[in-house]
Amino acid sequence: LISFLPGSRKSEIKKHFDIIYQTIVNINNKYPNCGFLIALANKDHLLPEIDEKISELIKKGINLKIKISKTYDCIISSDIVAVCSGTATLEVGLLGTPMVVFYKLSFLSYLIIRALILVKYISLVNLILDKKIVSELVQQKMNSKNLTHEIEILINSELERNRQIQGFAELRKKL
């Protein structure tokens, strides 16, 4: 079971959803027994264009459910979470579910933020531990090919899943 947490703001959800849509199609083509959850904070986040794409996926026979205000349930019940960078990455890490972190901004916003922020990582898990525990797909690296690839690593590598889970234990201890 793979969950997607596309963000807590409508603009983030819009920016990420086409990539998530194609990633679900890609993974379903290779792993048809996978199920998918999309966690949204509230009903306002289920935008008409998003709802339409979700209906397309379901019509294709993809096992997909939308969960509203059930983020923790999605995280806990999932084998893998693809999560928009923010406090949710810390929540996923503390709950111990292997994850891939992503974030995409408009090009101008990215240039401004990149000039102002001088950190090595975008996920709170990696920042707090000051090392790469989870994969991060930022800006141009956030595309369906890369997101599919990183999720496939977690599907196929028990070693990688366990490495992340051990990192999450270190995170809990540090906090």
PDB file of N, CA and C in Angstrom, residues 2 4 22-32 34 36 80-82 98-100 135 137 144-161 164:
ATOM      1  N   ILE A   2       0.654   2.108  -0.939  1.00  0.00           N
ATOM      2  CA  ILE A   2       1.460   3.318  -1.086  1.00  0.00           C
ATOM      3  C   ILE A   2       0.558   4.528  -0.913  1.00  0.00           C
ATOM      4  N   PHE A   4       0.177   8.791  -0.809  1.00  0.00           N
ATOM      5  CA  PHE A   4       0.711  10.054  -1.306  1.00  0.00           C
ATOM      6  C   PHE A   4       0.135  11.178  -0.454  1.00  0.00           C
ATOM      7  N   GLN A  22       0.810  10.369 -12.714  1.00  0.00           N
ATOM      8  CA  GLN A  22       1.607   9.545 -13.615  1.00  0.00           C
ATOM      9  C   GLN A  22       2.409   8.497 -12.855  1.00  0.00           C
ATOM     10  N   THR A  23       2.847   8.825 -11.654  1.00  0.00           N
ATOM     11  CA  THR A  23       3.574   7.861 -10.824  1.00  0.00           C
ATOM     12  C   THR A  23       2.674   6.690 -10.458  1.00  0.00           C
ATOM     13  N   ILE A  24       1.434   6.972 -10.096  1.00  0.00           N
ATOM     14  CA  ILE A  24       0.481   5.903  -9.776  1.00  0.00           C
ATOM     15  C   ILE A  24       0.279   5.003 -10.996  1.00  0.00           C
ATOM     16  N   VAL A  25       0.118   5.598 -12.165  1.00  0.00           N
ATOM     17  CA  VAL A  25      -0.040   4.813 -13.395  1.00  0.00           C
ATOM     18  C   VAL A  25       1.205   3.941 -13.609  1.00  0.00           C
ATOM     19  N   ASN A  26       2.386   4.535 -13.490  1.00  0.00           N
ATOM     20  CA  ASN A  26       3.640   3.795 -13.700  1.00  0.00           C
ATOM     21  C   ASN A  26       3.756   2.613 -12.747  1.00  0.00           C
ATOM     22  N   ILE A  27       3.514   2.854 -11.475  1.00  0.00           N
ATOM     23  CA  ILE A  27       3.670   1.793 -10.476  1.00  0.00           C
ATOM     24  C   ILE A  27       2.610   0.714 -10.691  1.00  0.00           C
ATOM     25  N   ASN A  28       1.387   1.138 -10.965  1.00  0.00           N
ATOM     26  CA  ASN A  28       0.317   0.168 -11.194  1.00  0.00           C
ATOM     27  C   ASN A  28       0.621  -0.720 -12.400  1.00  0.00           C
ATOM     28  N   ASN A  29       1.227  -0.155 -13.443  1.00  0.00           N
ATOM     29  CA  ASN A  29       1.571  -0.956 -14.617  1.00  0.00           C
ATOM     30  C   ASN A  29       2.569  -2.057 -14.277  1.00  0.00           C
ATOM     31  N   LYS A  30       3.503  -1.757 -13.393  1.00  0.00           N
ATOM     32  CA  LYS A  30       4.549  -2.724 -13.050  1.00  0.00           C
ATOM     33  C   LYS A  30       4.166  -3.606 -11.857  1.00  0.00           C
ATOM     34  N   TYR A  31       3.384  -3.040 -10.945  1.00  0.00           N
ATOM     35  CA  TYR A  31       2.986  -3.747  -9.725  1.00  0.00           C
ATOM     36  C   TYR A  31       1.457  -3.644  -9.574  1.00  0.00           C
ATOM     37  N   PRO A  32       0.701  -4.406 -10.362  1.00  0.00           N
ATOM     38  CA  PRO A  32      -0.760  -4.253 -10.372  1.00  0.00           C
ATOM     39  C   PRO A  32      -1.447  -4.614  -9.054  1.00  0.00           C
ATOM     40  N   CYS A  34      -0.528  -3.427  -6.178  1.00  0.00           N
ATOM     41  CA  CYS A  34      -0.394  -2.306  -5.245  1.00  0.00           C
ATOM     42  C   CYS A  34      -1.722  -1.589  -5.086  1.00  0.00           C
ATOM     43  N   PHE A  36      -3.314   2.189  -3.547  1.00  0.00           N
ATOM     44  CA  PHE A  36      -2.861   3.568  -3.389  1.00  0.00           C
ATOM     45  C   PHE A  36      -3.856   4.367  -2.555  1.00  0.00           C
ATOM     46  N   ILE A  80       4.685   2.310   2.186  1.00  0.00           N
ATOM     47  CA  ILE A  80       5.540   3.386   1.663  1.00  0.00           C
ATOM     48  C   ILE A  80       4.693   4.650   1.591  1.00  0.00           C
ATOM     49  N   VAL A  81       5.321   5.792   1.882  1.00  0.00           N
ATOM     50  CA  VAL A  81       4.647   7.084   1.748  1.00  0.00           C
ATOM     51  C   VAL A  81       5.510   7.985   0.875  1.00  0.00           C
ATOM     52  N   ALA A  82       4.876   8.633  -0.099  1.00  0.00           N
ATOM     53  CA  ALA A  82       5.513   9.703  -0.874  1.00  0.00           C
ATOM     54  C   ALA A  82       4.903  10.990  -0.334  1.00  0.00           C
ATOM     55  N   PRO A  98       8.564   3.906   5.795  1.00  0.00           N
ATOM     56  CA  PRO A  98       9.528   4.315   4.767  1.00  0.00           C
ATOM     57  C   PRO A  98       8.902   5.329   3.801  1.00  0.00           C
ATOM     58  N   MET A  99       9.725   6.293   3.358  1.00  0.00           N
ATOM     59  CA  MET A  99       9.173   7.379   2.559  1.00  0.00           C
ATOM     60  C   MET A  99      10.142   7.919   1.530  1.00  0.00           C
ATOM     61  N   VAL A 100       9.554   8.657   0.590  1.00  0.00           N
ATOM     62  CA  VAL A 100      10.260   9.491  -0.376  1.00  0.00           C
ATOM     63  C   VAL A 100       9.691  10.891  -0.182  1.00  0.00           C
ATOM     64  N   SER A 135      15.169   9.728   0.673  1.00  0.00           N
ATOM     65  CA  SER A 135      15.431  10.377  -0.610  1.00  0.00           C
ATOM     66  C   SER A 135      14.600  11.649  -0.724  1.00  0.00           C
ATOM     67  N   LEU A 137      13.377  14.555  -3.595  1.00  0.00           N
ATOM     68  CA  LEU A 137      13.247  14.962  -4.992  1.00  0.00           C
ATOM     69  C   LEU A 137      12.783  16.417  -4.996  1.00  0.00           C
ATOM     70  N   SER A 144       7.750  12.283 -12.532  1.00  0.00           N
ATOM     71  CA  SER A 144       7.167  10.950 -12.335  1.00  0.00           C
ATOM     72  C   SER A 144       8.200   9.834 -12.509  1.00  0.00           C
ATOM     73  N   LYS A 145       9.161  10.027 -13.392  1.00  0.00           N
ATOM     74  CA  LYS A 145      10.191   9.001 -13.587  1.00  0.00           C
ATOM     75  C   LYS A 145      10.994   8.803 -12.299  1.00  0.00           C
ATOM     76  N   ASN A 146      11.451   9.906 -11.704  1.00  0.00           N
ATOM     77  CA  ASN A 146      12.254   9.806 -10.482  1.00  0.00           C
ATOM     78  C   ASN A 146      11.436   9.350  -9.285  1.00  0.00           C
ATOM     79  N   LEU A 147      10.203   9.859  -9.176  1.00  0.00           N
ATOM     80  CA  LEU A 147       9.365   9.449  -8.051  1.00  0.00           C
ATOM     81  C   LEU A 147       9.039   7.962  -8.154  1.00  0.00           C
ATOM     82  N   THR A 148       8.720   7.495  -9.338  1.00  0.00           N
ATOM     83  CA  THR A 148       8.476   6.059  -9.555  1.00  0.00           C
ATOM     84  C   THR A 148       9.718   5.255  -9.162  1.00  0.00           C
ATOM     85  N   HIS A 149      10.871   5.696  -9.619  1.00  0.00           N
ATOM     86  CA  HIS A 149      12.125   4.991  -9.330  1.00  0.00           C
ATOM     87  C   HIS A 149      12.378   4.885  -7.822  1.00  0.00           C
ATOM     88  N   GLU A 150      12.225   5.994  -7.105  1.00  0.00           N
ATOM     89  CA  GLU A 150      12.490   5.983  -5.659  1.00  0.00           C
ATOM     90  C   GLU A 150      11.484   5.102  -4.913  1.00  0.00           C
ATOM     91  N   ILE A 151      10.245   5.109  -5.337  1.00  0.00           N
ATOM     92  CA  ILE A 151       9.252   4.232  -4.714  1.00  0.00           C
ATOM     93  C   ILE A 151       9.582   2.771  -5.021  1.00  0.00           C
ATOM     94  N   GLU A 152      10.003   2.492  -6.255  1.00  0.00           N
ATOM     95  CA  GLU A 152      10.379   1.115  -6.615  1.00  0.00           C
ATOM     96  C   GLU A 152      11.556   0.622  -5.774  1.00  0.00           C
ATOM     97  N   ILE A 153      12.482   1.487  -5.460  1.00  0.00           N
ATOM     98  CA  ILE A 153      13.592   1.089  -4.581  1.00  0.00           C
ATOM     99  C   ILE A 153      13.030   0.590  -3.250  1.00  0.00           C
ATOM    100  N   LEU A 154      12.067   1.333  -2.701  1.00  0.00           N
ATOM    101  CA  LEU A 154      11.486   0.929  -1.420  1.00  0.00           C
ATOM    102  C   LEU A 154      10.622  -0.321  -1.550  1.00  0.00           C
ATOM    103  N   ILE A 155       9.983  -0.512  -2.689  1.00  0.00           N
ATOM    104  CA  ILE A 155       9.196  -1.735  -2.913  1.00  0.00           C
ATOM    105  C   ILE A 155      10.125  -2.946  -2.940  1.00  0.00           C
ATOM    106  N   ASN A 156      11.260  -2.811  -3.605  1.00  0.00           N
ATOM    107  CA  ASN A 156      12.123  -3.959  -3.900  1.00  0.00           C
ATOM    108  C   ASN A 156      13.267  -4.184  -2.924  1.00  0.00           C
ATOM    109  N   SER A 157      13.577  -3.219  -2.082  1.00  0.00           N
ATOM    110  CA  SER A 157      14.756  -3.355  -1.226  1.00  0.00           C
ATOM    111  C   SER A 157      14.393  -3.355   0.260  1.00  0.00           C
ATOM    112  N   GLU A 158      14.372  -4.539   0.820  1.00  0.00           N
ATOM    113  CA  GLU A 158      14.152  -4.654   2.263  1.00  0.00           C
ATOM    114  C   GLU A 158      15.274  -3.951   3.019  1.00  0.00           C
ATOM    115  N   LEU A 159      16.478  -4.024   2.475  1.00  0.00           N
ATOM    116  CA  LEU A 159      17.627  -3.361   3.089  1.00  0.00           C
ATOM    117  C   LEU A 159      17.406  -1.840   3.203  1.00  0.00           C
ATOM    118  N   GLU A 160      16.906  -1.232   2.126  1.00  0.00           N
ATOM    119  CA  GLU A 160      16.661   0.216   2.141  1.00  0.00           C
ATOM    120  C   GLU A 160      15.525   0.578   3.096  1.00  0.00           C
ATOM    121  N   ARG A 161      14.463  -0.202   3.091  1.00  0.00           N
ATOM    122  CA  ARG A 161      13.354   0.052   4.024  1.00  0.00           C
ATOM    123  C   ARG A 161      13.853  -0.038   5.462  1.00  0.00           C
ATOM    124  N   GLN A 164      15.992   2.963   6.493  1.00  0.00           N
ATOM    125  CA  GLN A 164      15.160   4.107   6.858  1.00  0.00           C
ATOM    126  C   GLN A 164      14.528   3.905   8.237  1.00  0.00           C
TER     127      GLN A 164
END
